[in-house]
Amino acid sequence: MLAAYKIRESGGHDRSMSFVAVKGGTVIASVRMTRVAAGAGRAMMLGPLAVRPAFKNLGIGRRLVAIALEAATKAGAPAVMLVGDEPYYGPLGFKRFPRGQIAMPRPVDLDRLLHHEIKPGAVARFVGEVCHADTARLPEQLPAMA
Ligand SMILES: CC(C)(COP(=O)(O)OP(=O)(O)OC[C@H]1O[C@@H](n2cnc3c(N)ncnc32)[C@H](O)[C@@H]1OP(=O)(O)O)[C@@H](O)C(=O)NCCC(=O)NCCS
């Protein structure tokens, strides 16, 4: 199972930041965003991004990524991360995570772990294994030290 799917199955995606492109009543492309956590950091995970083959290379994928980033920014999300191709997402504002900063619940090609920082410092706090935000242990939920 893909690492990103493993995280997404732990909780739902965020409908307010997920979008579809519709033509003639048919969905031709979609993007989803899921709230994730790593260490003290929080972010939205973008994906899957999918465009029906007949509608590829028309700029729909790029547009959906831009719309999702705008929605994340408006909603006050600190950062957006994803597992994807740097040649595609780099020009859309994504950079590679430093190697070893984050890990996924399944093995991934580290060159495909990308981030787009919205709030300064958000990416530096995003450290360790990425999980669905709903399953993250917040500091106040940890057992009190006796
Ligand atoms: C990847 C995908 C979302 C792109 O959507 P799209 O609407 O066709 O893309 P756009 O029209 O916005 O951009 C097209 C450009 O991106 C390039 N591109 C597409 N996939 C690419 C990739 N994996 N790596 C680098 N460039 C890529 C195209 O060659 C094209 O380049 P050009 O503008 O120089 O001609 C779509 O091809 C798709 O659904 N693929 C299968 C699922 C997938 O791989 N999803 C991404 C992982 S989350």
mmCIF file of C-alpha atoms and ligand atoms in Angstrom:
data_model
loop_
_atom_site.group_PDB
_atom_site.id
_atom_site.type_symbol
_atom_site.label_atom_id
_atom_site.label_comp_id
_atom_site.label_asym_id
_atom_site.label_seq_id
_atom_site.Cartn_x
_atom_site.Cartn_y
_atom_site.Cartn_z
ATOM 1 C CA MET A 1 0.000 0.000 0.000
ATOM 2 C CA LEU A 2 1.270 3.454 -0.806
ATOM 3 C CA ALA A 3 2.488 5.515 2.153
ATOM 4 C CA ALA A 4 0.139 8.422 1.486
ATOM 5 C CA TYR A 5 -2.869 6.086 1.259
ATOM 6 C CA LYS A 6 -1.879 4.491 4.559
ATOM 7 C CA ILE A 7 -2.099 7.914 6.220
ATOM 8 C CA ARG A 8 -5.320 8.913 4.458
ATOM 9 C CA GLU A 9 -7.101 5.740 5.555
ATOM 10 C CA SER A 10 -6.547 6.725 9.230
ATOM 11 C CA GLY A 11 -9.025 9.588 8.922
ATOM 12 C CA GLY A 12 -10.963 11.440 6.300
ATOM 13 C CA HIS A 13 -9.768 14.101 3.931
ATOM 14 C CA ASP A 14 -10.681 17.741 4.480
ATOM 15 C CA ARG A 15 -13.624 18.451 2.218
ATOM 16 C CA SER A 16 -13.264 22.223 2.553
ATOM 17 C CA MET A 17 -9.868 22.043 0.828
ATOM 18 C CA SER A 18 -10.633 19.295 -1.705
ATOM 19 C CA PHE A 19 -11.838 20.124 -5.195
ATOM 20 C CA VAL A 20 -13.080 18.549 -8.401
ATOM 21 C CA ALA A 21 -13.119 19.866 -11.967
ATOM 22 C CA VAL A 22 -16.397 19.114 -13.697
ATOM 23 C CA LYS A 23 -17.227 19.166 -17.394
ATOM 24 C CA GLY A 24 -20.692 18.387 -18.694
ATOM 25 C CA GLY A 25 -21.685 16.955 -15.331
ATOM 26 C CA THR A 26 -18.707 14.570 -15.218
ATOM 27 C CA VAL A 27 -15.786 14.818 -12.835
ATOM 28 C CA ILE A 28 -12.658 15.085 -14.964
ATOM 29 C CA ALA A 29 -10.095 15.869 -12.264
ATOM 30 C CA SER A 30 -9.788 16.018 -8.513
ATOM 31 C CA VAL A 31 -7.463 16.976 -5.701
ATOM 32 C CA ARG A 32 -7.775 16.072 -2.052
ATOM 33 C CA MET A 33 -6.157 17.456 1.057
ATOM 34 C CA THR A 34 -5.760 15.660 4.373
ATOM 35 C CA ARG A 35 -4.690 17.102 7.731
ATOM 36 C CA VAL A 36 -1.434 15.522 8.853
ATOM 37 C CA ALA A 37 1.015 15.861 11.715
ATOM 38 C CA ALA A 38 4.700 15.141 12.300
ATOM 39 C CA GLY A 39 6.283 15.943 15.654
ATOM 40 C CA ALA A 40 5.096 19.386 16.720
ATOM 41 C CA GLY A 41 4.298 20.273 13.121
ATOM 42 C CA ARG A 42 0.989 20.308 11.311
ATOM 43 C CA ALA A 43 0.337 20.470 7.574
ATOM 44 C CA MET A 44 -2.087 19.547 4.843
ATOM 45 C CA MET A 45 -1.111 16.576 2.693
ATOM 46 C CA LEU A 46 -2.042 17.109 -0.954
ATOM 47 C CA GLY A 47 -3.113 14.082 -2.935
ATOM 48 C CA PRO A 48 -4.261 12.236 -4.771
ATOM 49 C CA LEU A 49 -4.209 14.678 -7.666
ATOM 50 C CA ALA A 50 -5.729 13.005 -10.683
ATOM 51 C CA VAL A 51 -6.766 14.186 -14.118
ATOM 52 C CA ARG A 52 -8.660 11.943 -16.542
ATOM 53 C CA PRO A 53 -6.334 10.928 -19.407
ATOM 54 C CA ALA A 54 -8.451 12.675 -22.047
ATOM 55 C CA PHE A 55 -8.005 15.980 -20.207
ATOM 56 C CA LYS A 56 -4.294 15.840 -19.430
ATOM 57 C CA ASN A 57 -1.852 18.578 -20.373
ATOM 58 C CA LEU A 58 -4.493 21.279 -20.407
ATOM 59 C CA GLY A 59 -3.293 22.913 -17.190
ATOM 60 C CA ILE A 60 -6.078 21.416 -15.058
ATOM 61 C CA GLY A 61 -3.699 19.680 -12.638
ATOM 62 C CA ARG A 62 -1.684 22.860 -12.110
ATOM 63 C CA ARG A 63 -4.872 24.864 -11.586
ATOM 64 C CA LEU A 64 -6.228 22.410 -9.005
ATOM 65 C CA VAL A 65 -2.934 22.529 -7.084
ATOM 66 C CA ALA A 66 -3.071 26.344 -7.098
ATOM 67 C CA ILE A 67 -6.684 26.300 -5.868
ATOM 68 C CA ALA A 68 -5.830 23.820 -3.096
ATOM 69 C CA LEU A 69 -2.843 25.930 -1.994
ATOM 70 C CA GLU A 70 -5.004 29.054 -1.942
ATOM 71 C CA ALA A 71 -7.654 27.291 0.146
ATOM 72 C CA ALA A 72 -4.996 26.036 2.577
ATOM 73 C CA THR A 73 -3.563 29.532 2.925
ATOM 74 C CA LYS A 74 -7.000 31.075 3.526
ATOM 75 C CA ALA A 75 -7.796 28.390 6.099
ATOM 76 C CA GLY A 76 -4.613 29.209 8.007
ATOM 77 C CA ALA A 77 -2.803 25.936 7.289
ATOM 78 C CA PRO A 78 0.878 26.211 8.205
ATOM 79 C CA ALA A 79 2.203 24.165 5.266
ATOM 80 C CA VAL A 80 1.294 21.706 2.524
ATOM 81 C CA MET A 81 3.255 18.508 1.907
ATOM 82 C CA LEU A 82 2.949 15.689 -0.606
ATOM 83 C CA VAL A 83 4.568 12.637 -2.126
ATOM 84 C CA GLY A 84 5.086 13.407 -5.800
ATOM 85 C CA ASP A 85 7.346 14.250 -8.698
ATOM 86 C CA GLU A 86 9.575 17.252 -8.040
ATOM 87 C CA PRO A 87 9.765 18.100 -11.769
ATOM 88 C CA TYR A 88 5.979 18.608 -11.753
ATOM 89 C CA TYR A 89 5.463 20.152 -8.311
ATOM 90 C CA GLY A 90 8.685 22.209 -8.136
ATOM 91 C CA PRO A 91 7.417 24.913 -10.497
ATOM 92 C CA LEU A 92 4.149 24.955 -8.498
ATOM 93 C CA GLY A 93 6.008 26.044 -5.350
ATOM 94 C CA PHE A 94 7.148 22.780 -3.718
ATOM 95 C CA LYS A 95 10.626 21.937 -2.431
ATOM 96 C CA ARG A 96 12.203 18.721 -1.210
ATOM 97 C CA PHE A 97 12.312 18.036 2.517
ATOM 98 C CA PRO A 98 15.869 17.706 3.818
ATOM 99 C CA ARG A 99 16.657 13.977 3.836
ATOM 100 C CA GLY A 100 15.787 12.332 7.136
ATOM 101 C CA GLN A 101 13.553 15.162 8.383
ATOM 102 C CA ILE A 102 10.344 13.198 7.903
ATOM 103 C CA ALA A 103 9.408 9.568 7.443
ATOM 104 C CA MET A 104 6.286 7.951 6.075
ATOM 105 C CA PRO A 105 4.517 4.873 7.470
ATOM 106 C CA ARG A 106 5.543 2.959 4.328
ATOM 107 C CA PRO A 107 8.853 3.251 2.424
ATOM 108 C CA VAL A 108 8.931 6.112 -0.086
ATOM 109 C CA ASP A 109 11.486 7.574 -2.440
ATOM 110 C CA LEU A 110 12.830 10.426 -0.279
ATOM 111 C CA ASP A 111 13.276 12.646 -3.332
ATOM 112 C CA ARG A 112 9.479 12.664 -3.670
ATOM 113 C CA LEU A 113 8.754 14.132 -0.220
ATOM 114 C CA LEU A 114 7.948 17.751 -0.966
ATOM 115 C CA HIS A 115 6.686 20.742 0.983
ATOM 116 C CA HIS A 116 5.231 24.187 0.422
ATOM 117 C CA GLU A 117 5.636 26.393 3.475
ATOM 118 C CA ILE A 118 2.870 28.894 4.216
ATOM 119 C CA LYS A 119 3.747 30.087 7.737
ATOM 120 C CA PRO A 120 7.448 30.728 8.359
ATOM 121 C CA GLY A 121 8.969 28.026 10.580
ATOM 122 C CA ALA A 122 6.180 25.512 9.914
ATOM 123 C CA VAL A 123 8.354 23.140 7.907
ATOM 124 C CA ALA A 124 11.148 23.140 10.512
ATOM 125 C CA ARG A 125 8.620 21.926 13.116
ATOM 126 C CA PHE A 126 7.390 19.164 10.814
ATOM 127 C CA VAL A 127 9.759 16.400 11.912
ATOM 128 C CA GLY A 128 9.492 12.619 12.292
ATOM 129 C CA GLU A 129 6.857 10.159 11.140
ATOM 130 C CA VAL A 130 3.936 11.686 9.313
ATOM 131 C CA CYS A 131 0.493 10.553 10.482
ATOM 132 C CA HIS A 132 -3.095 11.669 10.072
ATOM 133 C CA ALA A 133 -3.671 14.683 12.352
ATOM 134 C CA ASP A 134 -6.664 12.903 13.929
ATOM 135 C CA THR A 135 -4.362 10.148 15.214
ATOM 136 C CA ALA A 136 -1.551 12.450 16.390
ATOM 137 C CA ARG A 137 -0.842 12.548 20.101
ATOM 138 C CA LEU A 138 -0.902 16.117 21.240
ATOM 139 C CA PRO A 139 1.499 17.018 24.091
ATOM 140 C CA GLU A 140 -1.433 17.502 26.505
ATOM 141 C CA GLN A 141 -2.592 13.921 25.800
ATOM 142 C CA LEU A 142 0.698 12.412 26.932
ATOM 143 C CA PRO A 143 0.650 10.887 30.390
ATOM 144 C CA ALA A 144 1.686 13.377 33.043
ATOM 145 C CA MET A 145 5.201 12.852 34.384
ATOM 146 C CA ALA A 146 4.992 11.806 38.034
HETATM 147 C C1 LIG B 1 0.182 14.314 -12.994
HETATM 148 C C2 LIG B 1 -1.164 14.865 -13.412
HETATM 149 C C3 LIG B 1 -2.002 15.161 -12.175
HETATM 150 C C4 LIG B 1 -0.925 16.155 -14.199
HETATM 151 O O1 LIG B 1 -2.164 16.763 -14.519
HETATM 152 P P1 LIG B 1 -2.364 17.621 -15.867
HETATM 153 O O2 LIG B 1 -3.627 18.364 -15.765
HETATM 154 O O3 LIG B 1 -2.183 16.722 -17.041
HETATM 155 O O4 LIG B 1 -1.095 18.582 -15.778
HETATM 156 P P2 LIG B 1 -0.980 20.065 -16.281
HETATM 157 O O5 LIG B 1 -1.756 20.228 -17.548
HETATM 158 O O6 LIG B 1 -1.278 20.998 -15.166
HETATM 159 O O7 LIG B 1 0.574 20.155 -16.566
HETATM 160 C C5 LIG B 1 1.082 19.494 -17.673
HETATM 161 C C6 LIG B 1 2.595 19.613 -17.673
HETATM 162 O O8 LIG B 1 3.131 18.844 -16.595
HETATM 163 C C7 LIG B 1 4.018 17.877 -17.107
HETATM 164 N N1 LIG B 1 3.954 16.681 -16.265
HETATM 165 C C8 LIG B 1 2.910 15.848 -16.085
HETATM 166 N N2 LIG B 1 3.241 14.874 -15.218
HETATM 167 C C9 LIG B 1 4.522 15.100 -14.867
HETATM 168 C C10 LIG B 1 5.436 14.431 -14.025
HETATM 169 N N3 LIG B 1 5.091 13.327 -13.372
HETATM 170 N N4 LIG B 1 6.671 14.955 -13.897
HETATM 171 C C11 LIG B 1 7.036 16.071 -14.554
HETATM 172 N N5 LIG B 1 6.216 16.741 -15.378
HETATM 173 C C12 LIG B 1 4.974 16.253 -15.525
HETATM 174 C C13 LIG B 1 3.533 17.631 -18.516
HETATM 175 O O9 LIG B 1 4.561 17.088 -19.320
HETATM 176 C C14 LIG B 1 3.172 19.038 -18.955
HETATM 177 O O10 LIG B 1 4.328 19.772 -19.270
HETATM 178 P P3 LIG B 1 4.262 21.019 -20.282
HETATM 179 O O11 LIG B 1 3.346 22.041 -19.661
HETATM 180 O O12 LIG B 1 5.678 21.462 -20.357
HETATM 181 O O13 LIG B 1 3.715 20.458 -21.555
HETATM 182 C C15 LIG B 1 -1.936 13.888 -14.332
HETATM 183 O O14 LIG B 1 -1.089 13.558 -15.395
HETATM 184 C C16 LIG B 1 -2.373 12.604 -13.640
HETATM 185 O O15 LIG B 1 -3.519 12.502 -13.214
HETATM 186 N N6 LIG B 1 -1.478 11.602 -13.555
HETATM 187 C C17 LIG B 1 -1.771 10.339 -12.883
HETATM 188 C C18 LIG B 1 -1.838 10.505 -11.368
HETATM 189 C C19 LIG B 1 -0.609 11.163 -10.807
HETATM 190 O O16 LIG B 1 0.532 10.887 -11.190
HETATM 191 N N7 LIG B 1 -0.847 12.080 -9.857
HETATM 192 C C20 LIG B 1 0.191 12.825 -9.211
HETATM 193 C C21 LIG B 1 0.673 12.138 -7.969
HETATM 194 S S1 LIG B 1 -0.180 12.702 -6.516
#
